[in-house]
PDB file of C-alpha atoms in Angstrom:
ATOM      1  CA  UNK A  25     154.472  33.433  51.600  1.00  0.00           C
ATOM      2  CA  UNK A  26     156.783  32.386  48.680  1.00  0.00           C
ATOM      3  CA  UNK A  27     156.207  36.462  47.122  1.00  0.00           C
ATOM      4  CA  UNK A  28     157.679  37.604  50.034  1.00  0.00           C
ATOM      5  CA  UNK A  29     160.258  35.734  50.137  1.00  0.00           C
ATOM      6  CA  UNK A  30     160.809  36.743  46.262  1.00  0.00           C
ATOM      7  CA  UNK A  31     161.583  39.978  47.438  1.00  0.00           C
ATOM      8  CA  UNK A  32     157.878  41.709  46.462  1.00  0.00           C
ATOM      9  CA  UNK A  33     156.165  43.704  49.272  1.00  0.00           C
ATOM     10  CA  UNK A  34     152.304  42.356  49.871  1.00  0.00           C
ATOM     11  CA  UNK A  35     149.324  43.575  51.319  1.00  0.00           C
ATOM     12  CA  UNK A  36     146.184  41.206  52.356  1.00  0.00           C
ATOM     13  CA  UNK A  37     143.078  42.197  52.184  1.00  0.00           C
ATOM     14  CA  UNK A  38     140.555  39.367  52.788  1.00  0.00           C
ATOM     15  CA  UNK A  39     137.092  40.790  50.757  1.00  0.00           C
ATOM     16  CA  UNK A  40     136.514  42.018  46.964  1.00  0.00           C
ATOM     17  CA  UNK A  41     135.116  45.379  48.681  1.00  0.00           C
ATOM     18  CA  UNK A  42     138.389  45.749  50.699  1.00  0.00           C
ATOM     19  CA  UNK A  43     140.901  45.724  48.024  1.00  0.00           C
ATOM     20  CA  UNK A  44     138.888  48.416  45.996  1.00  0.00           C
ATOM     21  CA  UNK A  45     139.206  50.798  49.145  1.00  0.00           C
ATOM     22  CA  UNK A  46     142.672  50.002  49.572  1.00  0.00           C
ATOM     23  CA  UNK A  47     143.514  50.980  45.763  1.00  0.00           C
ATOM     24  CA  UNK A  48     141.235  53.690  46.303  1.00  0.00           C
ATOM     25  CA  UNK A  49     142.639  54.766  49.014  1.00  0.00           C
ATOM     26  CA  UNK A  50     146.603  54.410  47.759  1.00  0.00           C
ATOM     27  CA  UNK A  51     146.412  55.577  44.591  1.00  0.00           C
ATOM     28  CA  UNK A  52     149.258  54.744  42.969  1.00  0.00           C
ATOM     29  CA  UNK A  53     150.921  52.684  45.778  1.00  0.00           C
ATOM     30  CA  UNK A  54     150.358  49.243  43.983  1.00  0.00           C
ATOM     31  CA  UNK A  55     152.310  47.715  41.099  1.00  0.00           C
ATOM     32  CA  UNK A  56     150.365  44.466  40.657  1.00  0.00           C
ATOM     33  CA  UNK A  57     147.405  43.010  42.171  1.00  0.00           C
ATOM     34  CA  UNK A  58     146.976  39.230  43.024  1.00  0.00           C
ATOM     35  CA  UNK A  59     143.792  38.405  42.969  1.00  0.00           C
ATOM     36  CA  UNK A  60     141.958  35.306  44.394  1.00  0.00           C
ATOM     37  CA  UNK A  61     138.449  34.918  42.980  1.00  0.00           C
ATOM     38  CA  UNK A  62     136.830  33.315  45.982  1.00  0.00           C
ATOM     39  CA  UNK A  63     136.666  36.032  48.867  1.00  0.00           C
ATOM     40  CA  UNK A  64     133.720  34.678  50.566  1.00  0.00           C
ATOM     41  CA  UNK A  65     130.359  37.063  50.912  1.00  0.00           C
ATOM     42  CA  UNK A  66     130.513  39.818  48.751  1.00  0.00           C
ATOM     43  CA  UNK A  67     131.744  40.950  45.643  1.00  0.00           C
ATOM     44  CA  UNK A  68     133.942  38.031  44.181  1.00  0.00           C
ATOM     45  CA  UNK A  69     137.443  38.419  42.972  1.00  0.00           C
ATOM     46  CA  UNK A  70     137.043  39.083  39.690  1.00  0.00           C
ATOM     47  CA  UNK A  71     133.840  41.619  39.871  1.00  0.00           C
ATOM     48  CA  UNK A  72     136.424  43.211  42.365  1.00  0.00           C
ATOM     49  CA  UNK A  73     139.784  43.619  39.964  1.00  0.00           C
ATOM     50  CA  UNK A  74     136.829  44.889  37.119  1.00  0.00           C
ATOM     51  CA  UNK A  75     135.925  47.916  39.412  1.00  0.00           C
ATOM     52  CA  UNK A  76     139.576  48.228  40.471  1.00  0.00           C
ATOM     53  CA  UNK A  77     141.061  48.683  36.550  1.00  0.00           C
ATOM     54  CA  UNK A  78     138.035  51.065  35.702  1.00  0.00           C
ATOM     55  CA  UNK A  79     139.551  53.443  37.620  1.00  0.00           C
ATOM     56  CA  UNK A  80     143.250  51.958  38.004  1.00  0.00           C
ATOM     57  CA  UNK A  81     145.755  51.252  35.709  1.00  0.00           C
ATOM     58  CA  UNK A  82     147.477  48.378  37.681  1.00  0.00           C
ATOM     59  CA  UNK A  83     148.142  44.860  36.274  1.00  0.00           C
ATOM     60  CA  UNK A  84     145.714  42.139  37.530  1.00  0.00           C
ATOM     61  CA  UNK A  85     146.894  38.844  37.899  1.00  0.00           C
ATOM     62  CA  UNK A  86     143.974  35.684  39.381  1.00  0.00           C
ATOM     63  CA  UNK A  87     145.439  33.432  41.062  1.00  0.00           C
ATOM     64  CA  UNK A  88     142.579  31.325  41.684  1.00  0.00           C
ATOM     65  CA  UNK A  89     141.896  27.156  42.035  1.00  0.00           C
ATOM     66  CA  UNK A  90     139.111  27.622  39.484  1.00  0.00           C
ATOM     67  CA  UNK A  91     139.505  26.198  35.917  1.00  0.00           C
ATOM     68  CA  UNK A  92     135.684  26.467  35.455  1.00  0.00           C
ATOM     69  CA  UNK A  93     135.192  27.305  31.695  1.00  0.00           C
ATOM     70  CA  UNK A  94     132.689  29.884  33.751  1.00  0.00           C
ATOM     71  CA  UNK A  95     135.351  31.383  35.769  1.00  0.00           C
ATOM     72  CA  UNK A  96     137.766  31.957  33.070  1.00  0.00           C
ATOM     73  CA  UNK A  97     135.872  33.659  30.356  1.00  0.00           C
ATOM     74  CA  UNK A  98     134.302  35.819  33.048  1.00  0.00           C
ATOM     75  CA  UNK A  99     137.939  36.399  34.274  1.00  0.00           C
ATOM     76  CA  UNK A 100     139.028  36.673  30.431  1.00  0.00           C
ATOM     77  CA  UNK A 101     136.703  39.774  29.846  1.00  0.00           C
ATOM     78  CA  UNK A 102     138.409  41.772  31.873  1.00  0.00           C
ATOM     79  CA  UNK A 103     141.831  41.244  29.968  1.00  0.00           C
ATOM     80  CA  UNK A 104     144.034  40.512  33.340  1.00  0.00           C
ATOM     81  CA  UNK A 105     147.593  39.791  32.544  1.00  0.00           C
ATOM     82  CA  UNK A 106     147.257  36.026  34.188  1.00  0.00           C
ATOM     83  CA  UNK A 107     145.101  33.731  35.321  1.00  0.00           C
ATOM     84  CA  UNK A 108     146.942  30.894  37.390  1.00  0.00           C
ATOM     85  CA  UNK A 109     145.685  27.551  39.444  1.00  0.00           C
ATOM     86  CA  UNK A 110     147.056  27.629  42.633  1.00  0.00           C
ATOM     87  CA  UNK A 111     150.337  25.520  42.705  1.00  0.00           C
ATOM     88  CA  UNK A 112     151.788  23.811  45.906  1.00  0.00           C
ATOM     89  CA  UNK A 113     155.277  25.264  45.312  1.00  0.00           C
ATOM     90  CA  UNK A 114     154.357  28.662  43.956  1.00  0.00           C
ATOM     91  CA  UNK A 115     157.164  28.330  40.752  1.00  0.00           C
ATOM     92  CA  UNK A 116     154.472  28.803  38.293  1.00  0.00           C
ATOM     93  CA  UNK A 117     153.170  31.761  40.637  1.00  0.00           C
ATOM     94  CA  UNK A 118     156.252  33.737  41.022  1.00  0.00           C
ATOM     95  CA  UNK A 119     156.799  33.624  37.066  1.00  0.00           C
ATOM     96  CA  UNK A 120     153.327  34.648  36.142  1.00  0.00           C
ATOM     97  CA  UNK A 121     154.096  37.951  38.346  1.00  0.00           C
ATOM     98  CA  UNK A 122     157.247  38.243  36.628  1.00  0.00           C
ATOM     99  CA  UNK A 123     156.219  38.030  32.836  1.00  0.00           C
ATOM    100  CA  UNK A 124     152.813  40.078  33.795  1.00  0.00           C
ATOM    101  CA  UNK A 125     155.160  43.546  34.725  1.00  0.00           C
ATOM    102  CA  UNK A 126     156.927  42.405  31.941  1.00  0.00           C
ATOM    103  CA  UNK A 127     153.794  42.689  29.841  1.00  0.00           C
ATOM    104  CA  UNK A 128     152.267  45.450  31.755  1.00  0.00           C
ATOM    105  CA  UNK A 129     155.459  47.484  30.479  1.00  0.00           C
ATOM    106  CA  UNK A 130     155.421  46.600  27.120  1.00  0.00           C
ATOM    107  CA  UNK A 131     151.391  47.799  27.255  1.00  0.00           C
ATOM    108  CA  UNK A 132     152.606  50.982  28.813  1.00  0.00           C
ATOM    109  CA  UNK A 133     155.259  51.757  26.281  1.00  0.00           C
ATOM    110  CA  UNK A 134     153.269  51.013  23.562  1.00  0.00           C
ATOM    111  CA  UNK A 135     150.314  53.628  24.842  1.00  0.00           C
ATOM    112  CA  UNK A 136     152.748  56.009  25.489  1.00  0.00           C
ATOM    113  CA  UNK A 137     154.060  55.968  22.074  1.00  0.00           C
ATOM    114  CA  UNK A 138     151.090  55.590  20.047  1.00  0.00           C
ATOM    115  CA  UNK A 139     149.802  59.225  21.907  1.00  0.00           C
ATOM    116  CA  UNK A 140     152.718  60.902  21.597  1.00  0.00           C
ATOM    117  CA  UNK A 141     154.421  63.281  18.957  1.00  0.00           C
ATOM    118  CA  UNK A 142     154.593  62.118  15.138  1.00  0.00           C
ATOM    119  CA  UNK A 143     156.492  63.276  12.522  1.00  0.00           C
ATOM    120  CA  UNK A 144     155.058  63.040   9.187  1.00  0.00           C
TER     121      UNK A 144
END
């Protein structure tokens, strides 16, 4: 896989109800999650990264071959940090991870300095 090859270590799961026990499990041990929204029976994708954030701050990112109006709002209302159609040579991929930590950081920073000290 092309994110391997970038240099990013990956984990497969293969069900919505498998990644939440593996960030369960690992708390902490994830920096992004890529998630497909088809995963066969069970939960779907994006039900999945909902119950994952509730509980997780990680950065979600769908990767997904949906462009359903459907899919994407529901996707949308979850605020993930991308939402990308699967692309043969996985360009447009590998960037979306890239400017998602970019924005997850910015997120962070910003929480971290609205909740600390002031001086008035």
């Amino acid at each position: 896989m092309q994110i391997e090859t970038a240099g990013y270590s990956v984990v497969h799961v293969t069900t919505g109800e498998d990644a939440i026990a593996i960030v369960a499990g690992q708390p902490g041990a994830f920096d992004l999650i890529l998630m497909d929204i088809d995963l066969g029976p069970g939960i779907d994708g994006i039900e999945a990264a909902e119950r994952i954030i509730a509980s997780h701050d990680i950065p979600v990112v769908f990767l997904t071959s949906h462009t359903e109006r459907e899919y994407i709002e529901r996707a949308d209302r979850i605020s993930p940090y991308g939402y990308v159609v699967k692309d043969p040579d996985g360009m447009v991929l590998l960037r979306s991870i890239t400017m998602a930590f970019r924005l997850f950081d910015a997120y962070d920073q910003l929480k971290q300095s609205s909740t600390g000290p002031r001086l008035t």
